[in-house]
CSV table of C-alpha atoms in Angstrom, one decimal:
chain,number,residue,atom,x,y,z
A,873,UNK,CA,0.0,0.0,0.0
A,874,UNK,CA,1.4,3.5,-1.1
A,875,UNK,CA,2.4,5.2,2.4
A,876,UNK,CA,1.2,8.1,1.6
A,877,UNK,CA,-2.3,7.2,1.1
A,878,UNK,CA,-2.1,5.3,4.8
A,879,UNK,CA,-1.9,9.0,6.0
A,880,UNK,CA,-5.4,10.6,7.1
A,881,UNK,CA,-6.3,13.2,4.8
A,882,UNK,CA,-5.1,16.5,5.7
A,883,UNK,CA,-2.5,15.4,8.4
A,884,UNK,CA,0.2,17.1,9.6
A,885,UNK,CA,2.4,14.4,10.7
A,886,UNK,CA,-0.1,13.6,13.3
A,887,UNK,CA,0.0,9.8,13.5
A,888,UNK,CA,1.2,9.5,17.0
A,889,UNK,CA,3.3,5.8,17.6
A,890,UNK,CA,4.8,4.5,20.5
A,891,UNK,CA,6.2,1.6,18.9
A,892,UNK,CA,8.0,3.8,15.4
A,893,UNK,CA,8.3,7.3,15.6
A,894,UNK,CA,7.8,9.0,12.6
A,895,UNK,CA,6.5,5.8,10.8
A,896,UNK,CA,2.5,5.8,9.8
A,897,UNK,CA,0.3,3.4,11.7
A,898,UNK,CA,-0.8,0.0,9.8
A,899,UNK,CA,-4.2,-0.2,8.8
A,900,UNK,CA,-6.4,-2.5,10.9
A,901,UNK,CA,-9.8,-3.7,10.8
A,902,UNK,CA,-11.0,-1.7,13.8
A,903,UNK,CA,-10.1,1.3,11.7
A,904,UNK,CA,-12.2,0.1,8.9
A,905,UNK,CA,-14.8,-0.5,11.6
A,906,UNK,CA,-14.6,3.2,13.0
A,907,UNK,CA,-14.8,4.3,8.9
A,908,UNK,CA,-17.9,2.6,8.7
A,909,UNK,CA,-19.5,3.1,11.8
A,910,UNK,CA,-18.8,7.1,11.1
A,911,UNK,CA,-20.7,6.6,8.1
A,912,UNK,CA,-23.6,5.1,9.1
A,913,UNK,CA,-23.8,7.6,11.8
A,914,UNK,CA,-24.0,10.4,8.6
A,915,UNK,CA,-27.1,8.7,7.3
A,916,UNK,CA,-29.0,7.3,10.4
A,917,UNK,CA,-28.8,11.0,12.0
A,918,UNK,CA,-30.5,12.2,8.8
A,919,UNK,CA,-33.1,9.7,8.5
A,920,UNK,CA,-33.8,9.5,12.3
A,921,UNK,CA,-36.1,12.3,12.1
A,922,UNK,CA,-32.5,14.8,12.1
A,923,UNK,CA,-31.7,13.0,15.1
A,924,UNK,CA,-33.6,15.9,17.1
A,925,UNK,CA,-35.4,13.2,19.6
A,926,UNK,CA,-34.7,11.1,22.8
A,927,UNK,CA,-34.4,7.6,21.1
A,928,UNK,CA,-31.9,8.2,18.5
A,929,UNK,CA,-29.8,10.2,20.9
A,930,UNK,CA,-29.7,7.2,22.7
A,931,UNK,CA,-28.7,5.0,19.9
A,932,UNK,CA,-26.1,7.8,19.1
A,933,UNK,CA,-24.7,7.2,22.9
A,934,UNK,CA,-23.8,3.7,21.9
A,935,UNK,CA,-22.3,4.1,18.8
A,936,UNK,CA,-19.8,6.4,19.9
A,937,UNK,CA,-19.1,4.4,23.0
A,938,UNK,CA,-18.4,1.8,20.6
A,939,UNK,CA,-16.3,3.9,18.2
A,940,UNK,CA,-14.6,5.1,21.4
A,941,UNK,CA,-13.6,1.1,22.3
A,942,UNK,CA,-12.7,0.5,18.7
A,943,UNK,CA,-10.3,3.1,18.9
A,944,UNK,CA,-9.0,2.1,22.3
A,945,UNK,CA,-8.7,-1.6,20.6
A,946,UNK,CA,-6.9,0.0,17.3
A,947,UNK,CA,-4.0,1.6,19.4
A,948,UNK,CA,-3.5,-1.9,21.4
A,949,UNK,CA,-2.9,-3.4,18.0
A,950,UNK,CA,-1.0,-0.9,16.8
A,951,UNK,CA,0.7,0.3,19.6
A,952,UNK,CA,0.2,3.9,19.3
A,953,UNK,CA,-3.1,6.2,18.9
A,954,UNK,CA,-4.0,7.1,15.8
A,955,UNK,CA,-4.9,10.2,15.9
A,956,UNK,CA,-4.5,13.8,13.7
A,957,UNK,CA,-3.4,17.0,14.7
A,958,UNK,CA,-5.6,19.3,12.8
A,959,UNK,CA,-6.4,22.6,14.9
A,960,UNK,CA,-10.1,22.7,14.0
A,961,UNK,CA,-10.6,20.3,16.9
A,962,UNK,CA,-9.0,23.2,19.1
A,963,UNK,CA,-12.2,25.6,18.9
A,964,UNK,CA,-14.9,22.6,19.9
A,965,UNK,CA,-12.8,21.4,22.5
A,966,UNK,CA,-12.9,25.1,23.9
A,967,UNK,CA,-16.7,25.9,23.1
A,968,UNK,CA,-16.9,22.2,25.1
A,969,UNK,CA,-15.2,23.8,27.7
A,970,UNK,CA,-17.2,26.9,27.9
A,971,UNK,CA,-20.5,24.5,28.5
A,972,UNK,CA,-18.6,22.9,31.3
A,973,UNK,CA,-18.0,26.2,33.0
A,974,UNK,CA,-21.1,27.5,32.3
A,975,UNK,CA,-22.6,24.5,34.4
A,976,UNK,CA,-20.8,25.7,37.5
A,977,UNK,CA,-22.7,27.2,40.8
A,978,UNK,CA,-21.2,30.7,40.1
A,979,UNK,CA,-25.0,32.7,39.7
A,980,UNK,CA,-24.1,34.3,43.4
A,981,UNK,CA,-27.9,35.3,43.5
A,982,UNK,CA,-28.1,33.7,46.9
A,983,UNK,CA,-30.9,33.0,48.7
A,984,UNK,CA,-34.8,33.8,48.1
A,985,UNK,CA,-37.7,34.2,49.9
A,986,UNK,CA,-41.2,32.2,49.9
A,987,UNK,CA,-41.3,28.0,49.6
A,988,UNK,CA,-37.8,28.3,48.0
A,989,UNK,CA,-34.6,28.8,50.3
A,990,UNK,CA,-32.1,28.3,47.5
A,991,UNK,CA,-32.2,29.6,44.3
A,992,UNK,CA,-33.6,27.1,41.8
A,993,UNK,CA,-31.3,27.6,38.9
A,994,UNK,CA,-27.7,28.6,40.2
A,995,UNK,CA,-25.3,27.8,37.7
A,996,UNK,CA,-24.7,30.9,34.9
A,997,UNK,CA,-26.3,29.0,32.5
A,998,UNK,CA,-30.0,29.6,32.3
A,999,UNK,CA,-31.2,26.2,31.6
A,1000,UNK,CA,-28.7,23.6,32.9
A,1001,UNK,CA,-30.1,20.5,31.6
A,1002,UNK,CA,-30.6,22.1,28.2
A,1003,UNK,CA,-27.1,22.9,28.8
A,1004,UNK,CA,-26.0,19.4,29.8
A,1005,UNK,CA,-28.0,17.8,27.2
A,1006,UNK,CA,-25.9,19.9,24.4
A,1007,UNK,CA,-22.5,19.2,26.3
A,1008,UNK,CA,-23.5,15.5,25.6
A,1009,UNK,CA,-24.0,16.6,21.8
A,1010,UNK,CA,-20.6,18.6,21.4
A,1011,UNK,CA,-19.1,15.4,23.2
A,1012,UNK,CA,-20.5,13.5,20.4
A,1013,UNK,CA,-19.7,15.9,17.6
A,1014,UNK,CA,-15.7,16.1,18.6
A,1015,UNK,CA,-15.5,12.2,18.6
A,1016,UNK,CA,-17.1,11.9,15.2
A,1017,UNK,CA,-14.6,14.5,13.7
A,1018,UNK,CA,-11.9,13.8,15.5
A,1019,UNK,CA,-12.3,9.9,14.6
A,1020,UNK,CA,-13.4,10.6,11.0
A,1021,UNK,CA,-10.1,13.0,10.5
A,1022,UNK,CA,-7.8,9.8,11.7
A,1023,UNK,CA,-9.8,7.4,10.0
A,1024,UNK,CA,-10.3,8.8,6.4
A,1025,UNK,CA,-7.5,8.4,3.9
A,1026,UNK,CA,-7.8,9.4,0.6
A,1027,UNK,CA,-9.2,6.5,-0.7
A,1028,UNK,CA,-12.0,6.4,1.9
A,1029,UNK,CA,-12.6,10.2,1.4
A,1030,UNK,CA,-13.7,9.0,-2.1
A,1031,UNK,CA,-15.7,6.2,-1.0
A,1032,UNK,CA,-17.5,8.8,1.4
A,1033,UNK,CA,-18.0,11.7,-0.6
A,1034,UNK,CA,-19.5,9.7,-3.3
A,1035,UNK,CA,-21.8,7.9,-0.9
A,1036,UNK,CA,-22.6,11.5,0.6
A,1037,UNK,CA,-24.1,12.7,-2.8
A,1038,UNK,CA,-25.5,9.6,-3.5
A,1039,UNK,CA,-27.3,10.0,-0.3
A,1040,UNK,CA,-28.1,13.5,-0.7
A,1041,UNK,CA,-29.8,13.2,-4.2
A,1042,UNK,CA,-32.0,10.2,-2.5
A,1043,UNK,CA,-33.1,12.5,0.4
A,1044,UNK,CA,-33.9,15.4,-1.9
A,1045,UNK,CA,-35.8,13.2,-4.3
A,1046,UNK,CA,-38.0,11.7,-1.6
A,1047,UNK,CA,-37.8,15.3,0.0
A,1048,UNK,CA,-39.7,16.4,-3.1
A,1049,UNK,CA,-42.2,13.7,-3.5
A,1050,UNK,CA,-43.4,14.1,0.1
A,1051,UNK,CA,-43.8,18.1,-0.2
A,1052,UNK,CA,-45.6,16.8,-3.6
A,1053,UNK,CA,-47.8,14.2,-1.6
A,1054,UNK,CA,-48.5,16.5,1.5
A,1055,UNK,CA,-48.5,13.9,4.1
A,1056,UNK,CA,-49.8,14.6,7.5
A,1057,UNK,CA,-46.9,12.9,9.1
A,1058,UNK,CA,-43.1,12.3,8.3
A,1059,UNK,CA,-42.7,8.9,6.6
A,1060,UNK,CA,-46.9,8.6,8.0
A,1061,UNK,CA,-45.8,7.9,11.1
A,1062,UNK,CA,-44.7,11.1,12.6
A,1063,UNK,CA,-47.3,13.9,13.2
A,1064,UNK,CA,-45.7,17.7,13.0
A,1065,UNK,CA,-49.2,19.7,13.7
A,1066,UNK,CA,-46.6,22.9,15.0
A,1067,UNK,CA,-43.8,22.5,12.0
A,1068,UNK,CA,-43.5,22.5,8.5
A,1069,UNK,CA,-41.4,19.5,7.7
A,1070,UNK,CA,-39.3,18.7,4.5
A,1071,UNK,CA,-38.6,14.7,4.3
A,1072,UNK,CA,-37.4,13.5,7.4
A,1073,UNK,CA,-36.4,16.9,9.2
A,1074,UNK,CA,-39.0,18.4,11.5
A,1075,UNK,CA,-38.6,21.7,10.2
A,1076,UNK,CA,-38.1,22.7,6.5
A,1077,UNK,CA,-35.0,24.8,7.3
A,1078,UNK,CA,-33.2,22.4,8.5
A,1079,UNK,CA,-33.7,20.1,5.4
A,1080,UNK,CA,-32.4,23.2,3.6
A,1081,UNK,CA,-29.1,23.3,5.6
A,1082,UNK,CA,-28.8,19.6,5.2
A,1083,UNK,CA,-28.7,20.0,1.1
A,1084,UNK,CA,-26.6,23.0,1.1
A,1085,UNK,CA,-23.7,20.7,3.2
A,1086,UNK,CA,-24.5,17.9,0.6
A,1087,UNK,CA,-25.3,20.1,-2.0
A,1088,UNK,CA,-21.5,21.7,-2.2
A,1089,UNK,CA,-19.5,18.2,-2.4
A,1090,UNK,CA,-21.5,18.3,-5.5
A,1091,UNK,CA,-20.3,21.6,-6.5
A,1092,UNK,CA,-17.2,21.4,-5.7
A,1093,UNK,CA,-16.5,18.3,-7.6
A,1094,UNK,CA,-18.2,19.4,-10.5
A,1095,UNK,CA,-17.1,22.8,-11.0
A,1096,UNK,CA,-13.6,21.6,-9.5
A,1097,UNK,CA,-13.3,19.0,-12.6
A,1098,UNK,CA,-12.6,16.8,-10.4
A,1099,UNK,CA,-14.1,13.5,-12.5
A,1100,UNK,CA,-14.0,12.2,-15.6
A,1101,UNK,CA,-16.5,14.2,-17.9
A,1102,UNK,CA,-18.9,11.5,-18.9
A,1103,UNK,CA,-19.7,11.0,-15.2
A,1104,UNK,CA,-20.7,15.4,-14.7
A,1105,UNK,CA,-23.9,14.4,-15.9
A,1106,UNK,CA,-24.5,12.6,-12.6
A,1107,UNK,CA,-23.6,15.5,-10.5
A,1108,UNK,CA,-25.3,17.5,-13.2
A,1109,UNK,CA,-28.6,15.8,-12.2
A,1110,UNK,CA,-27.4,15.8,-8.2
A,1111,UNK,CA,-27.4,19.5,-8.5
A,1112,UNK,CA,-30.7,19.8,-10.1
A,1113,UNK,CA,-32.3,17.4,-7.5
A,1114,UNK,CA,-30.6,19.5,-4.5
A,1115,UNK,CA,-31.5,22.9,-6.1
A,1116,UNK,CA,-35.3,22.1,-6.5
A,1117,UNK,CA,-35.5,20.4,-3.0
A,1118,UNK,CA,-34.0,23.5,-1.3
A,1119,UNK,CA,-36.1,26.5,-3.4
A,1120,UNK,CA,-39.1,23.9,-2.7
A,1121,UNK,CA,-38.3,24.2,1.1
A,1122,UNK,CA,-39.0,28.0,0.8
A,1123,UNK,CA,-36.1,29.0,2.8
A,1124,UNK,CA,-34.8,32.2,1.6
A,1125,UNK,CA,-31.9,31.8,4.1
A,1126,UNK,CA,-31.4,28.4,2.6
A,1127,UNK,CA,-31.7,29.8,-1.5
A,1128,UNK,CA,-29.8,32.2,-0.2
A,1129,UNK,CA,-26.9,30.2,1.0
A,1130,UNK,CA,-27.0,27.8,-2.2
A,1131,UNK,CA,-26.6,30.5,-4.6
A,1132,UNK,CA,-23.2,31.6,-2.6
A,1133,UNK,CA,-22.3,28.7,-2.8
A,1134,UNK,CA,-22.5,27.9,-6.6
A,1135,UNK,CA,-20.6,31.1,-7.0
A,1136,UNK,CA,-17.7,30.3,-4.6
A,1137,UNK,CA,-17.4,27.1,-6.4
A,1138,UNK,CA,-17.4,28.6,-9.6
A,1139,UNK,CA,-14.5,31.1,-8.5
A,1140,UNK,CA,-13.0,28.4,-6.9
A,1141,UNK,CA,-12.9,26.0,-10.3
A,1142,UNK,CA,-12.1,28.9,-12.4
A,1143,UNK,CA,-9.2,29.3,-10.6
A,1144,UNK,CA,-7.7,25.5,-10.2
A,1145,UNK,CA,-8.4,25.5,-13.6
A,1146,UNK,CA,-5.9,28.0,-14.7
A,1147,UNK,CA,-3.8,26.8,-12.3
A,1148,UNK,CA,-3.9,23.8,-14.0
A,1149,UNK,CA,-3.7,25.4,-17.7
A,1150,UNK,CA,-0.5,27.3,-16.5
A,1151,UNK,CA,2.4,26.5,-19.0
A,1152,UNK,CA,0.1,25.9,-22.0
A,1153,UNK,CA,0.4,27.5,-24.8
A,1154,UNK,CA,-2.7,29.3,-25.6
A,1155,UNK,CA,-3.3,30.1,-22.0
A,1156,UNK,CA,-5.4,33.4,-21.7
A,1157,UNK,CA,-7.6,31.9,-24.8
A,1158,UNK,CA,-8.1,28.4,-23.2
A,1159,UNK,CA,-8.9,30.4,-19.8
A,1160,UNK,CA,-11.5,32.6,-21.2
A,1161,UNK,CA,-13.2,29.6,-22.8
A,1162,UNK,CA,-13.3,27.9,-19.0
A,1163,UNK,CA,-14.9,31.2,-17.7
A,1164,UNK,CA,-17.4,31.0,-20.4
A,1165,UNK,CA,-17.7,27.4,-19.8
A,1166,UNK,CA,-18.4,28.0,-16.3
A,1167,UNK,CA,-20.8,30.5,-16.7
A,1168,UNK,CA,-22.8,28.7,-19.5
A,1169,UNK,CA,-23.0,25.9,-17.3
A,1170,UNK,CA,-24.5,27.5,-14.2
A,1171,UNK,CA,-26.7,28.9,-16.1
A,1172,UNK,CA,-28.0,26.3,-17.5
A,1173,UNK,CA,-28.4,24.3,-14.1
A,1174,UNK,CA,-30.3,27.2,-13.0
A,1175,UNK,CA,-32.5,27.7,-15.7
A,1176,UNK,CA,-33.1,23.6,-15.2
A,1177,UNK,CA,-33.4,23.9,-11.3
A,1178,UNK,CA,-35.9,26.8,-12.0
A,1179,UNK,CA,-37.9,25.1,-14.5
A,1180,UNK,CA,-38.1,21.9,-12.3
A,1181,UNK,CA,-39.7,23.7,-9.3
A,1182,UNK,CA,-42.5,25.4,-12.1
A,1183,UNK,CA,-43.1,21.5,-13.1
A,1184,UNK,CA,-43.7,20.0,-9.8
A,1185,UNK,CA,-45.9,23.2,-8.8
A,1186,UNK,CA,-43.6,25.4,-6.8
A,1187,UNK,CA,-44.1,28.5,-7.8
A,1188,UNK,CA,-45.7,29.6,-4.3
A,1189,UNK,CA,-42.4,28.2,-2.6
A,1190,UNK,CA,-39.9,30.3,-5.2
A,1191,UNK,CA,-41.8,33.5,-4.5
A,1192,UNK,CA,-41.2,33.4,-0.6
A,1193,UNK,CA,-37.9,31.8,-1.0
A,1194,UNK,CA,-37.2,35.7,-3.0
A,1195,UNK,CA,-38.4,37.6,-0.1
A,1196,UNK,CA,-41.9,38.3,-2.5
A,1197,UNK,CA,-44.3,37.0,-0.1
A,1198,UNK,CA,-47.2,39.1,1.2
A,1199,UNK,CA,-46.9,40.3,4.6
A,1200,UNK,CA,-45.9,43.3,6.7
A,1201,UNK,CA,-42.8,41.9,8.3
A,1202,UNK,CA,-40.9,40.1,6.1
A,1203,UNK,CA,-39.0,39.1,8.3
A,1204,UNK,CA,-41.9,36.7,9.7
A,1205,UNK,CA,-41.1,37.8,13.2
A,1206,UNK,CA,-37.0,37.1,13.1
A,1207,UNK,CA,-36.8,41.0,13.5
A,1208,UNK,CA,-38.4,40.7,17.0
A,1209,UNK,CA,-36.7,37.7,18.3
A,1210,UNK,CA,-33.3,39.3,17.1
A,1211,UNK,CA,-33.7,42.4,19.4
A,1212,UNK,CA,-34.4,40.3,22.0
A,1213,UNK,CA,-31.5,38.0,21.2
A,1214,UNK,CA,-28.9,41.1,21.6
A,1215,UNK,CA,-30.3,42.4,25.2
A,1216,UNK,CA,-29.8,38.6,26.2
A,1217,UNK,CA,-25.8,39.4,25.1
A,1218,UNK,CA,-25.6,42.5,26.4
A,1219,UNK,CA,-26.4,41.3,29.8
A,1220,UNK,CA,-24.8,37.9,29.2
A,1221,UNK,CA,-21.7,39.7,27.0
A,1222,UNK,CA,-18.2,37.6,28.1
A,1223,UNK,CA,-19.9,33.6,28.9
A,1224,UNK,CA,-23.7,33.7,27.6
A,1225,UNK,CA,-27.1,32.6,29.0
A,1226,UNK,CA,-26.2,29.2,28.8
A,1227,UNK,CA,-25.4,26.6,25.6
A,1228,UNK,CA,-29.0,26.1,24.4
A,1229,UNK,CA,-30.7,28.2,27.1
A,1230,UNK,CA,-32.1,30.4,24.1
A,1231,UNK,CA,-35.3,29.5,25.2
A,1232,UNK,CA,-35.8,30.0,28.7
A,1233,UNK,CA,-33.6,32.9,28.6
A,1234,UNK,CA,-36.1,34.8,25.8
A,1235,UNK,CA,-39.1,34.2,28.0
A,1236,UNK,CA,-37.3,36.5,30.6
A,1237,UNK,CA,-36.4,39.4,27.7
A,1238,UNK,CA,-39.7,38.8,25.7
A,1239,UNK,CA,-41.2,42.4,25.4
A,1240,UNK,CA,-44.2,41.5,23.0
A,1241,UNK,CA,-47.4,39.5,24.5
A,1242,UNK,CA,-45.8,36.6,25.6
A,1243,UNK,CA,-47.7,33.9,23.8
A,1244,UNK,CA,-45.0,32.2,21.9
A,1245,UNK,CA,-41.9,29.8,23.1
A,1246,UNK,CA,-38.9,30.6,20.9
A,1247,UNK,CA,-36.4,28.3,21.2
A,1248,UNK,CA,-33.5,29.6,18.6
A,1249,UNK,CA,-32.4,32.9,17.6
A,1250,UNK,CA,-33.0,32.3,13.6
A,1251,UNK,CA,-29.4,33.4,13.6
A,1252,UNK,CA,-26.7,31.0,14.1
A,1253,UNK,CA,-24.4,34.2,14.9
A,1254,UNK,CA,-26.4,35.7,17.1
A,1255,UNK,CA,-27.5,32.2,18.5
A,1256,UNK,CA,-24.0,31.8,19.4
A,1257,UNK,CA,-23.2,35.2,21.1
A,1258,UNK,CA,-26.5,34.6,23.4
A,1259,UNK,CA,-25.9,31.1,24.5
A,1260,UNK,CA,-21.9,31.6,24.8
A,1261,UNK,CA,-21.2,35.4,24.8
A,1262,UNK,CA,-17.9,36.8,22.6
A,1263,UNK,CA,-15.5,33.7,24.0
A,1264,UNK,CA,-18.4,31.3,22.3
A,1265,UNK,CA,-18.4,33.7,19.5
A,1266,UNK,CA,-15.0,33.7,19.2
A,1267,UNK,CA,-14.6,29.9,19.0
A,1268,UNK,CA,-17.0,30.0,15.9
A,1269,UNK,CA,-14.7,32.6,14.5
A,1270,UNK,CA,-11.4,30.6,15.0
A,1271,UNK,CA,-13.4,27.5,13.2
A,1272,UNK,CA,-14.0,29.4,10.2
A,1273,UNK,CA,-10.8,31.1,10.0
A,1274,UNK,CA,-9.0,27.5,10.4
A,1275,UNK,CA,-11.3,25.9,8.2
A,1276,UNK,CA,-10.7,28.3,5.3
A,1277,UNK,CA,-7.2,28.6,5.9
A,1278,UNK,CA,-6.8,24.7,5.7
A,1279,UNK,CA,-9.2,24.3,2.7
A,1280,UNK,CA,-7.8,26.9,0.3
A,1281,UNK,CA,-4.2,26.0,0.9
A,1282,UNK,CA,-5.2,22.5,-0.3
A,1283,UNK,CA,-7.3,23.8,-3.3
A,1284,UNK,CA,-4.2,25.7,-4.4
A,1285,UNK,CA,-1.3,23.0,-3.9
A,1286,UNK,CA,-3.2,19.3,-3.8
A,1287,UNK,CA,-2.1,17.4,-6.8
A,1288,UNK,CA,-5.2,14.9,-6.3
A,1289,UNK,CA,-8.0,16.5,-8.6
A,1290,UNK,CA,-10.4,14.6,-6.8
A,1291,UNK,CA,-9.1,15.8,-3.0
A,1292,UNK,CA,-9.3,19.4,-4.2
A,1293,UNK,CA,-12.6,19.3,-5.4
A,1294,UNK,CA,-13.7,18.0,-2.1
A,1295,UNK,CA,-11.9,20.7,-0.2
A,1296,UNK,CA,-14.1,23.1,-2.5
């Protein structure tokens, strides 16, 4: 086996043995058995209802407590742990940490008066157990990168990515024949009467975030050229599928988002493939025929996505998905909750209210009639700098910044066509 690929993707010489310094760990079947697990944990936590409810967290539990052993069992074997160095484990270790403190008896509101002689909530969170209950999920969410990061080489990065379109053209095809069927229940067994799902996600938004994280592998691979050109049509059609299941969704955050990210993919390509096209000969004219290329074929896909949605009936969805709908806010109420998000910072400005503790904490700031319970910000940014103040918001900064960092350095030195189009 070529050493190189036994490396994880994206290691820095992170491979840590006891037994050979320096010298890559040997594949093993627990590995394999962590790869797989990792995957099946990518589509059971879509199709389990988004893995939003008690029982497949509890599933969840087990398979990371068994990815934990397998990893334990992997460096007996080996004699060393496998394990990679990347610094975008750094920032969820530390918003990790920030839960943990925030869990701490440090409200110093003392005692109260009436039935009560103790305060009943006196850690600085808000809402401890909603707090607890999203430690548990950031505990989950490091192991699964940090396993899937010493796990994947680059031959299993292929095997995955593929199997993530794959799976993401399946979920936005039966995404769009259930908005076409109307059903009163996901999969007509699960009732939604205070959402609007979108295939197995409780709430259509979320279905839209899910296509936008599948839906740019498939950019990135197409516009990165990174496969052989009588297989684009399939990521052609991926695109097509994704595109009509997230305008369909009527999530102008979510429209939003995919357009931004056909463009960035389209810079992106444009610019590996001059890269590429380098020390040829007619290099400005080949360029300028990629560029028009490029744009030719977004277009196209567009139009195609656009006409799709008028087929199935979707007009209604396209119009609010362009901000068009009739109404006097249209911000359907985000404007409201957003005001009260920032006077939760502002008194909560260095730690938060609490990780999740959105909810309890906006029924103390609520300035309207009261009547509603709402549970997120409708703003991940803001979300963030309620729940864990500027160190929180900090930690989502440093993610981003890392992630970029790392991901454009590969697109503009990786070799493997295939690897760069996946960093896209």
């Amino acid at each position: 086996m070529n050493e190189d690929a036994a490396k994880p993707v994206g290691s820095r010489g992170a491979l840590i043995t006891s037994a050979v310094p320096g010298q890559p760990l040997p594949e093993t079947r627990f590995g394999t058995a962590i790869f797989v697990l990792l995957s099946v944990v990518l589509v059971f936590s879509t199709v389990a209802f988004g893995a939003v409810d008690t029982g497949s967290t509890a599933i969840l539990s087990l398979v990371f407590a068994v990815v934990v052993i397998l990893w334990a069992a992997d460096a007996w074997i080996t004699g060393g742990i496998r394990f990679n160095g990347s610094l975008l484990q750094i920032p969820i270790a530390a918003l990790l940490l920030i839960g943990l403190v925030q869990l701490l008896p440090l409200n110093g509101r003392g005692e109260i008066t009436g039935i009560l002689h103790t305060a009943p909530v006196s850690s600085l969170s808000l809402d401890p157990y909603a707090t607890r209950f999203f430690i548990v999920q950031l505990v989950y969410g490091l192991i699964f990168f940090a396993a899937l990061l010493a796990f994947t080489n680059r031959s299993r990065l292929r095997k995955l990515v593929v199997a993530i379109i794959i799976f993401g053209s399946v979920m936005a095809f039966f995404g769009i024949l259930q908005r076409l069927a109307d059903p009163s229940a996901i999969y007509g067994i699960r009732p939604t009467p205070q959402s609007i799902p979108f295939g197995p996600f409780v709430n259509q938004h979320h279905f839209a975030a899910f296509m936008e994280m599948t839906g740019g592998l498939t950019m990135g691979l197409l516009f990165g050229r990174s496969v052989a050109r009588d297989k684009r049509i399939f990521l052609v059609l991926a695109m097509i599928v994704m595109g009509t299941a997230v305008v369909l969704t009527s999530s102008r955050g979510g429209m939003l988002s995919f357009s931004a990210m056909v463009v960035f993919a389209v810079m992106a390509g444009a610019r590996t493939g001059s890269k590429g096209r380098a020390h040829s000969e007619n290099d400005s004219g080949s360029s300028l025929r990629h560029r028009v290329g490029l744009a030719a074929a977004v277009s196209g896909i567009g139009f195609l996505i656009l006409g799709t949605v008028l087929l199935v009936g979707g007009d209604r969805s396209l119009v609010r998905g362009l901000g068009f709908s009739s109404g006097d806010d249209f911000t359907s109420g985000r404007s409201h909750f957003w005001r009260v998000g920032w006077n939760i910072f502002l008194d909560n400005p260095i730690i938060g209210a609490g990780l999740d503790a959105f909810g309890v904490a906006y029924s103390r700031y609520d300035t309207a009639i009261g009547l509603y319970r709402v549970e997120r910000a409708h703003n991940d940014y803001l979300q963030i700098l309620t729940d864990a103040g500027i160190l929180g918001f900090l930690c989502v900064a440093a993610f981003i910044f890392l992630l970029f960092r790392k991901s454009l350095n590969v697109v503009g030195t990786a070799h493997d066509r295939f690897r760069r189009g996946a960093a896209i």
